[in-house]
Amino acid sequence: MMQHPNAPLYQQVKRILVGAISRGEYEPDQPFVTQREVCERYGVSTTTAVRALNELVADGILVRRRGKGTFVADRSGRPATDAGGPAIACVVQGLSGPHVSQIVRGVESVCAQRGYRMFLSESDGSADRQGRALRQAIDTGAGGVVLYSVEGETNTDLIEELRHRRIPLVLVDRYRTDLATDAVVADDFGLGYDITRELIERGHHRIATLWTETNCTSVRDRLTGHEHALREYGLPILPELTRLRPYHTLSGGSQRSALSRLLDNVEPPTALLCANGYILARAATDLLHLSGALPADVELASMDDAGPYDIAPLTVLSATLPSTEIGQQAAELVIDRIGAEDPYRDVRRIVLGVRIRRRDGIAARLQATAAR
């Protein structure tokens, strides 16, 4: 009967009941199975049935009404007033860099201000782990979900289930082209365009791009902005310089070989435009291995200042993303959607401006400009 034989019996019963509720077998504000029915259906003692039901009440999944019985809670969303109130599930693909951690900080700050709890899950770039986090959000009755998704169009069935259950979802950093959902993102097109334009103004006419992820809208929009700037200045779009390829997945030797081939070209690139600070750090390391020093005829730029250390001294240009604001706006949006008759009606995509930092000469003076 039980799927988790090593778990205490009351927890096994609880999981089964939560699963039945999540599948829609019991509607909000409708009577739930009684203590006696739980005992008869699952062959457990009264003590086990009582404990399983009591925990579901404590979790806010069930409510008891004096003289009427136990009911499935209407979890369409009210601010939490105690530990059993609704919460926001924040699912991110990693916490190793400042960009994601600042997004989480932004979500958490708004949840605290508006009286909501935040539950954080990390997928570590795995679609399976992300799916488990989304399933947990559904099964535990989260009021809404903020999702920093893994690469690709993954977990579509779970996102559709969120829609069916009227649980609002807001994507951050990237959006989905196959699904209509709210999203809060940086101006990635403007970022790619502005940083490329400034490199061209510095005299760079052959700019090689180095990427991490390749199958997400933030990257594709940056590449589109980059190519738009090249066209505007009458420069060719060359596949060997602009191809979307994950530089970070290559082994150290393969990375250096790929970089060496670029630099050994008859017309080598004079600038390396890196996806983020991690790729820039790898590229700088590979240049050191190849040349023994950073070559004076190659300048480095980054579309994202997230990295293992401050990348500004290494770059002529780098972008600063509005990470905290992305998290704040996403939390505001998802909370405002909670309880709506259709939280997926008139979906919004909020686009926030990006700052470009410049290094002029040895003094490493920084300036900030608003991205288009």
Coordinates of C-alpha atoms in Angstrom, one line a residue:
M1 CA 0.0 0.0 0.0
M2 CA 2.7 2.5 1.0
Q3 CA 5.3 4.0 -1.4
H4 CA 7.8 4.9 1.4
P5 CA 8.1 1.8 3.6
N6 CA 11.0 3.3 5.7
A7 CA 8.9 6.4 6.7
P8 CA 6.7 6.4 9.8
L9 CA 3.2 5.1 9.0
Y10 CA 1.5 8.5 9.7
Q11 CA 3.8 10.2 7.2
Q12 CA 3.0 7.6 4.5
V13 CA -0.7 8.2 5.0
K14 CA -0.1 11.9 4.9
R15 CA 1.7 11.7 1.6
I16 CA -1.1 9.6 0.0
L17 CA -3.7 12.1 1.2
V18 CA -1.6 15.1 -0.1
G19 CA -1.3 13.3 -3.4
A20 CA -5.1 12.8 -3.6
I21 CA -5.7 16.5 -2.9
S22 CA -3.1 17.6 -5.5
R23 CA -4.8 15.5 -8.1
G24 CA -8.1 17.3 -7.5
E25 CA -9.9 14.3 -5.9
Y26 CA -11.0 16.7 -3.1
E27 CA -12.1 20.2 -3.8
P28 CA -11.5 23.3 -1.6
D29 CA -14.2 23.9 1.0
Q30 CA -15.5 20.3 0.5
P31 CA -15.6 17.8 3.4
F32 CA -12.6 15.6 3.7
V33 CA -12.3 11.9 4.6
T34 CA -13.0 11.3 8.2
Q35 CA -10.7 9.7 10.8
R36 CA -12.7 6.4 10.6
E37 CA -12.5 6.4 6.8
V38 CA -8.7 6.8 6.9
C39 CA -8.4 3.9 9.3
E40 CA -10.6 1.7 7.1
R41 CA -9.2 2.7 3.8
Y42 CA -5.5 2.3 4.7
G43 CA -5.7 -0.3 7.5
V44 CA -4.1 2.0 10.1
S45 CA -4.8 2.7 13.8
T46 CA -6.8 5.6 15.1
T47 CA -3.6 7.1 16.5
T48 CA -1.9 7.0 13.0
A49 CA -5.0 8.5 11.3
V50 CA -5.3 11.3 13.9
R51 CA -1.7 12.3 13.6
A52 CA -1.8 12.3 9.7
L53 CA -4.9 14.5 9.7
N54 CA -3.5 16.8 12.5
E55 CA -0.3 17.4 10.5
L56 CA -2.3 18.3 7.3
V57 CA -4.3 20.8 9.4
A58 CA -1.0 22.2 10.8
D59 CA 0.4 22.5 7.3
G60 CA -2.7 24.6 6.2
I61 CA -3.8 21.9 3.7
L62 CA -6.9 21.0 5.8
V63 CA -9.1 23.2 8.1
R64 CA -11.4 22.1 10.9
R65 CA -14.7 23.8 11.4
R66 CA -16.4 23.5 14.8
G67 CA -19.5 21.3 14.5
K68 CA -19.0 20.6 10.8
G69 CA -15.9 18.5 10.4
T70 CA -12.6 18.7 8.4
F71 CA -12.4 20.4 5.0
V72 CA -9.8 20.9 2.2
A73 CA -8.5 24.4 2.8
D74 CA -9.1 27.1 0.2
R75 CA -5.5 28.0 -0.5
S76 CA -6.2 30.7 -3.1
G77 CA -4.0 32.9 -1.0
R78 CA -4.0 35.1 2.1
P79 CA -0.8 36.5 3.7
A80 CA 0.6 34.1 6.3
T81 CA -0.3 34.9 9.8
D82 CA 1.3 31.8 11.3
A83 CA 3.5 28.9 10.4
G84 CA 0.6 27.2 8.6
G85 CA -0.2 30.0 6.2
P86 CA 0.5 30.1 2.4
A87 CA 4.0 30.5 1.1
I88 CA 5.9 31.4 -2.0
A89 CA 8.1 28.7 -3.5
C90 CA 11.3 30.1 -5.0
V91 CA 13.0 27.6 -7.3
V92 CA 16.4 28.5 -8.7
Q93 CA 19.0 26.6 -10.7
G94 CA 21.9 27.4 -8.4
L95 CA 23.2 29.7 -5.7
S96 CA 26.9 29.8 -6.6
G97 CA 26.9 33.3 -8.0
P98 CA 25.8 36.7 -6.9
H99 CA 23.2 37.1 -9.6
V100 CA 21.0 34.2 -8.4
S101 CA 21.6 34.9 -4.7
Q102 CA 20.6 38.6 -5.2
I103 CA 17.4 37.5 -7.0
V104 CA 16.6 35.2 -4.0
R105 CA 17.3 38.1 -1.6
G106 CA 14.9 40.3 -3.6
V107 CA 12.1 37.7 -3.4
E108 CA 12.7 37.1 0.3
S109 CA 12.6 40.8 1.2
V110 CA 9.2 41.3 -0.5
C111 CA 7.8 38.1 1.1
A112 CA 8.9 39.4 4.5
Q113 CA 7.3 42.8 3.9
R114 CA 4.0 41.4 2.7
G115 CA 3.7 38.7 5.4
Y116 CA 4.5 35.6 3.3
R117 CA 7.0 32.8 3.9
M118 CA 9.4 31.8 1.2
F119 CA 10.5 28.3 0.6
L120 CA 13.8 28.0 -1.4
S121 CA 14.7 25.0 -3.6
E122 CA 17.8 24.6 -5.7
S123 CA 17.7 22.5 -8.9
D124 CA 21.4 22.7 -9.6
G125 CA 20.6 22.9 -13.3
S126 CA 18.7 19.6 -13.3
A127 CA 15.3 19.4 -14.9
D128 CA 14.4 16.4 -12.7
R129 CA 15.3 18.3 -9.5
Q130 CA 13.4 21.3 -10.7
G131 CA 10.4 19.1 -11.4
R132 CA 10.5 17.6 -7.9
A133 CA 10.6 21.2 -6.5
L134 CA 7.6 22.2 -8.6
R135 CA 5.7 19.1 -7.5
Q136 CA 6.4 19.8 -3.9
A137 CA 5.1 23.4 -4.3
I138 CA 1.9 22.0 -5.8
D139 CA 1.5 19.2 -3.2
T140 CA 2.1 21.5 -0.2
G141 CA -0.2 24.2 -1.4
A142 CA 2.2 27.0 -2.2
G143 CA 0.4 30.3 -2.9
G144 CA 2.7 31.0 -5.9
V145 CA 6.0 30.1 -7.5
V146 CA 9.0 32.2 -8.6
L147 CA 11.1 30.1 -11.0
Y148 CA 14.6 30.7 -12.3
S149 CA 14.4 27.8 -14.8
V150 CA 17.0 25.4 -16.0
E151 CA 17.9 25.5 -19.7
G152 CA 15.3 24.4 -22.3
E153 CA 11.6 24.0 -22.3
T154 CA 11.3 21.6 -19.4
N155 CA 8.6 20.5 -16.9
T156 CA 5.9 21.8 -19.2
D157 CA 3.4 19.4 -17.6
L158 CA 4.0 20.7 -14.1
I159 CA 3.7 24.3 -15.3
E160 CA 0.4 23.5 -16.9
E161 CA -0.7 21.9 -13.7
L162 CA 0.1 25.1 -11.8
R163 CA -2.1 27.0 -14.3
H164 CA -4.9 24.4 -13.9
R165 CA -4.7 24.9 -10.1
R166 CA -4.6 28.6 -10.4
I167 CA -1.2 28.8 -8.7
P168 CA 0.5 31.9 -10.2
L169 CA 4.0 31.4 -11.7
V170 CA 6.5 34.1 -12.4
L171 CA 9.7 33.3 -14.3
V172 CA 12.9 35.3 -13.6
D173 CA 16.0 36.0 -15.7
R174 CA 14.4 34.2 -18.8
Y175 CA 11.0 33.5 -20.2
R176 CA 9.4 30.7 -22.1
T177 CA 8.4 31.1 -25.8
D178 CA 6.1 28.1 -25.6
L179 CA 4.1 29.1 -22.6
A180 CA 2.3 32.3 -21.6
T181 CA 3.5 33.2 -18.1
D182 CA 4.6 36.3 -16.2
A183 CA 8.3 37.0 -16.4
V184 CA 10.7 39.5 -15.0
V185 CA 13.9 39.8 -16.9
A186 CA 16.9 42.1 -17.7
D187 CA 17.0 43.9 -21.0
D188 CA 19.1 41.3 -22.6
F189 CA 18.7 42.5 -26.1
G190 CA 19.7 46.0 -25.0
L191 CA 22.7 44.5 -23.1
G192 CA 24.0 42.6 -26.2
Y193 CA 23.4 45.7 -28.4
D194 CA 25.0 48.3 -26.1
I195 CA 28.1 46.4 -25.1
T196 CA 28.8 45.4 -28.7
R197 CA 28.3 49.0 -29.9
E198 CA 30.7 50.2 -27.3
L199 CA 33.3 47.6 -28.3
I200 CA 32.9 48.7 -31.9
E201 CA 33.4 52.3 -30.9
R202 CA 36.6 51.2 -29.3
G203 CA 37.8 49.9 -32.7
H204 CA 36.9 46.2 -32.4
H205 CA 35.5 44.9 -35.7
R206 CA 36.1 41.2 -35.0
I207 CA 34.4 40.2 -31.7
A208 CA 34.2 36.6 -30.6
T209 CA 31.4 35.5 -28.3
L210 CA 31.9 32.8 -25.6
W211 CA 28.8 31.4 -24.0
T212 CA 27.6 29.2 -21.1
E213 CA 24.0 28.2 -21.6
T214 CA 22.7 28.3 -25.1
N215 CA 19.1 27.2 -24.9
C216 CA 17.4 30.0 -23.0
T217 CA 15.9 33.4 -24.0
S218 CA 18.4 35.5 -22.0
V219 CA 21.3 34.2 -24.1
R220 CA 19.4 34.3 -27.4
D221 CA 18.2 37.8 -26.8
R222 CA 21.8 38.9 -26.0
L223 CA 23.0 37.3 -29.2
T224 CA 20.3 39.0 -31.2
G225 CA 21.3 42.4 -29.7
H226 CA 24.9 41.7 -30.5
E227 CA 24.1 40.8 -34.1
H228 CA 21.9 43.9 -34.5
A229 CA 24.7 46.1 -33.5
L230 CA 27.1 44.4 -36.0
R231 CA 24.6 45.0 -38.8
E232 CA 24.0 48.6 -37.8
Y233 CA 27.8 49.2 -38.1
G234 CA 27.9 47.3 -41.4
L235 CA 30.0 44.4 -40.0
P236 CA 29.6 40.8 -41.1
I237 CA 28.0 38.2 -38.8
L238 CA 30.6 35.4 -38.9
P239 CA 29.6 31.9 -37.6
E240 CA 33.0 31.3 -36.1
L241 CA 32.6 34.3 -34.0
T242 CA 28.9 34.4 -33.1
R243 CA 28.0 30.7 -32.9
L244 CA 26.2 29.7 -29.8
R245 CA 28.5 27.1 -28.2
P246 CA 28.9 26.3 -24.5
Y247 CA 32.5 27.2 -23.8
H248 CA 32.2 26.1 -20.2
T249 CA 31.5 22.5 -21.0
L250 CA 34.8 21.9 -22.8
S251 CA 37.7 20.4 -20.8
G252 CA 40.6 22.8 -20.1
G253 CA 42.6 21.5 -23.0
S254 CA 39.7 21.7 -25.4
Q255 CA 38.9 25.2 -24.3
R256 CA 42.4 26.3 -24.9
S257 CA 42.4 24.6 -28.3
A258 CA 39.2 26.3 -29.3
L259 CA 40.5 29.6 -28.2
S260 CA 43.9 29.0 -29.9
R261 CA 42.1 28.3 -33.2
L262 CA 40.3 31.6 -32.9
L263 CA 43.4 33.5 -32.2
D264 CA 45.4 31.8 -34.9
N265 CA 43.0 32.8 -37.6
V266 CA 44.2 35.0 -40.4
E267 CA 42.0 37.7 -39.0
P268 CA 41.8 36.9 -35.3
P269 CA 39.3 38.5 -32.9
T270 CA 40.5 41.6 -31.1
A271 CA 37.8 41.2 -28.3
L272 CA 36.3 38.3 -26.5
L273 CA 32.8 39.0 -25.4
C274 CA 32.0 36.5 -22.6
A275 CA 28.6 35.4 -21.3
N276 CA 29.5 36.1 -17.7
G277 CA 32.3 36.5 -15.2
Y278 CA 32.9 32.8 -14.9
I279 CA 33.5 32.4 -18.6
L280 CA 35.6 35.5 -18.6
A281 CA 37.7 34.0 -15.8
R282 CA 38.2 30.8 -17.7
A283 CA 39.0 32.7 -20.9
A284 CA 41.6 34.8 -19.1
T285 CA 43.1 31.7 -17.6
D286 CA 43.3 30.0 -21.0
L287 CA 44.9 33.1 -22.5
L288 CA 47.6 32.9 -19.8
H289 CA 48.3 29.3 -20.6
L290 CA 48.5 30.0 -24.3
S291 CA 50.6 33.2 -24.1
G292 CA 52.1 33.4 -20.6
A293 CA 50.3 36.8 -20.2
L294 CA 47.1 38.5 -21.2
P295 CA 47.8 39.6 -24.8
A296 CA 47.7 43.3 -25.3
D297 CA 45.9 43.0 -28.7
V298 CA 42.9 41.1 -27.2
E299 CA 40.4 42.9 -24.9
L300 CA 37.9 41.2 -22.6
A301 CA 34.3 42.2 -22.0
S302 CA 31.5 40.5 -20.1
M303 CA 27.7 40.6 -20.5
D304 CA 27.3 39.7 -16.8
D305 CA 29.5 40.6 -13.8
A306 CA 28.6 37.4 -11.9
G307 CA 31.8 35.5 -11.3
P308 CA 34.3 34.1 -8.8
Y309 CA 35.8 37.6 -8.1
D310 CA 35.5 41.2 -9.2
I311 CA 36.0 41.0 -13.0
A312 CA 36.2 44.8 -13.5
P313 CA 40.0 45.0 -13.6
L314 CA 40.1 42.4 -16.4
T315 CA 37.5 43.9 -18.6
V316 CA 37.1 47.0 -20.7
L317 CA 33.4 46.6 -20.5
S318 CA 31.1 44.6 -18.2
A319 CA 27.3 44.6 -17.5
T320 CA 25.7 44.8 -14.1
L321 CA 22.3 43.1 -14.0
P322 CA 19.4 44.4 -11.8
S323 CA 19.3 41.1 -9.9
T324 CA 17.8 42.2 -6.6
E325 CA 15.1 44.3 -8.4
I326 CA 14.3 41.2 -10.6
G327 CA 13.6 39.2 -7.4
Q328 CA 11.6 42.0 -5.9
Q329 CA 9.4 42.7 -8.9
A330 CA 8.8 38.9 -9.4
A331 CA 7.7 38.5 -5.7
E332 CA 5.4 41.5 -6.0
L333 CA 3.8 40.2 -9.2
V334 CA 3.3 36.6 -7.9
I335 CA 1.7 37.8 -4.7
D336 CA -0.6 40.2 -6.5
R337 CA -1.7 37.3 -8.7
I338 CA -2.6 35.1 -5.7
G339 CA -6.3 34.6 -5.4
A340 CA -7.1 35.9 -8.9
E341 CA -9.8 34.1 -10.8
D342 CA -7.3 33.5 -13.6
P343 CA -3.8 34.4 -12.5
Y344 CA -2.5 33.7 -16.1
R345 CA -4.8 36.3 -17.8
D346 CA -3.0 39.2 -19.4
V347 CA 0.5 37.9 -18.5
R348 CA 3.2 40.5 -18.2
R349 CA 6.9 40.6 -19.1
I350 CA 8.7 43.2 -17.1
V351 CA 12.0 44.2 -18.6
L352 CA 14.5 46.0 -16.4
G353 CA 17.4 48.1 -17.6
V354 CA 21.1 47.0 -17.4
R355 CA 24.1 49.1 -16.5
I356 CA 27.3 49.0 -18.6
R357 CA 30.6 49.5 -16.6
R358 CA 33.6 50.9 -18.5
R359 CA 37.3 50.7 -17.6
D360 CA 39.3 53.6 -19.1
G361 CA 43.0 53.1 -18.8
I362 CA 45.0 51.9 -15.9
A363 CA 43.0 53.8 -13.3
A364 CA 40.0 51.4 -13.9
R365 CA 37.5 54.2 -13.7
L366 CA 33.9 52.9 -13.8
Q367 CA 31.0 54.7 -15.3
A368 CA 27.4 53.6 -15.5
T369 CA 24.9 54.1 -18.4
A370 CA 21.3 52.9 -18.7
A371 CA 20.9 50.2 -21.3
R372 CA 18.3 50.6 -24.0

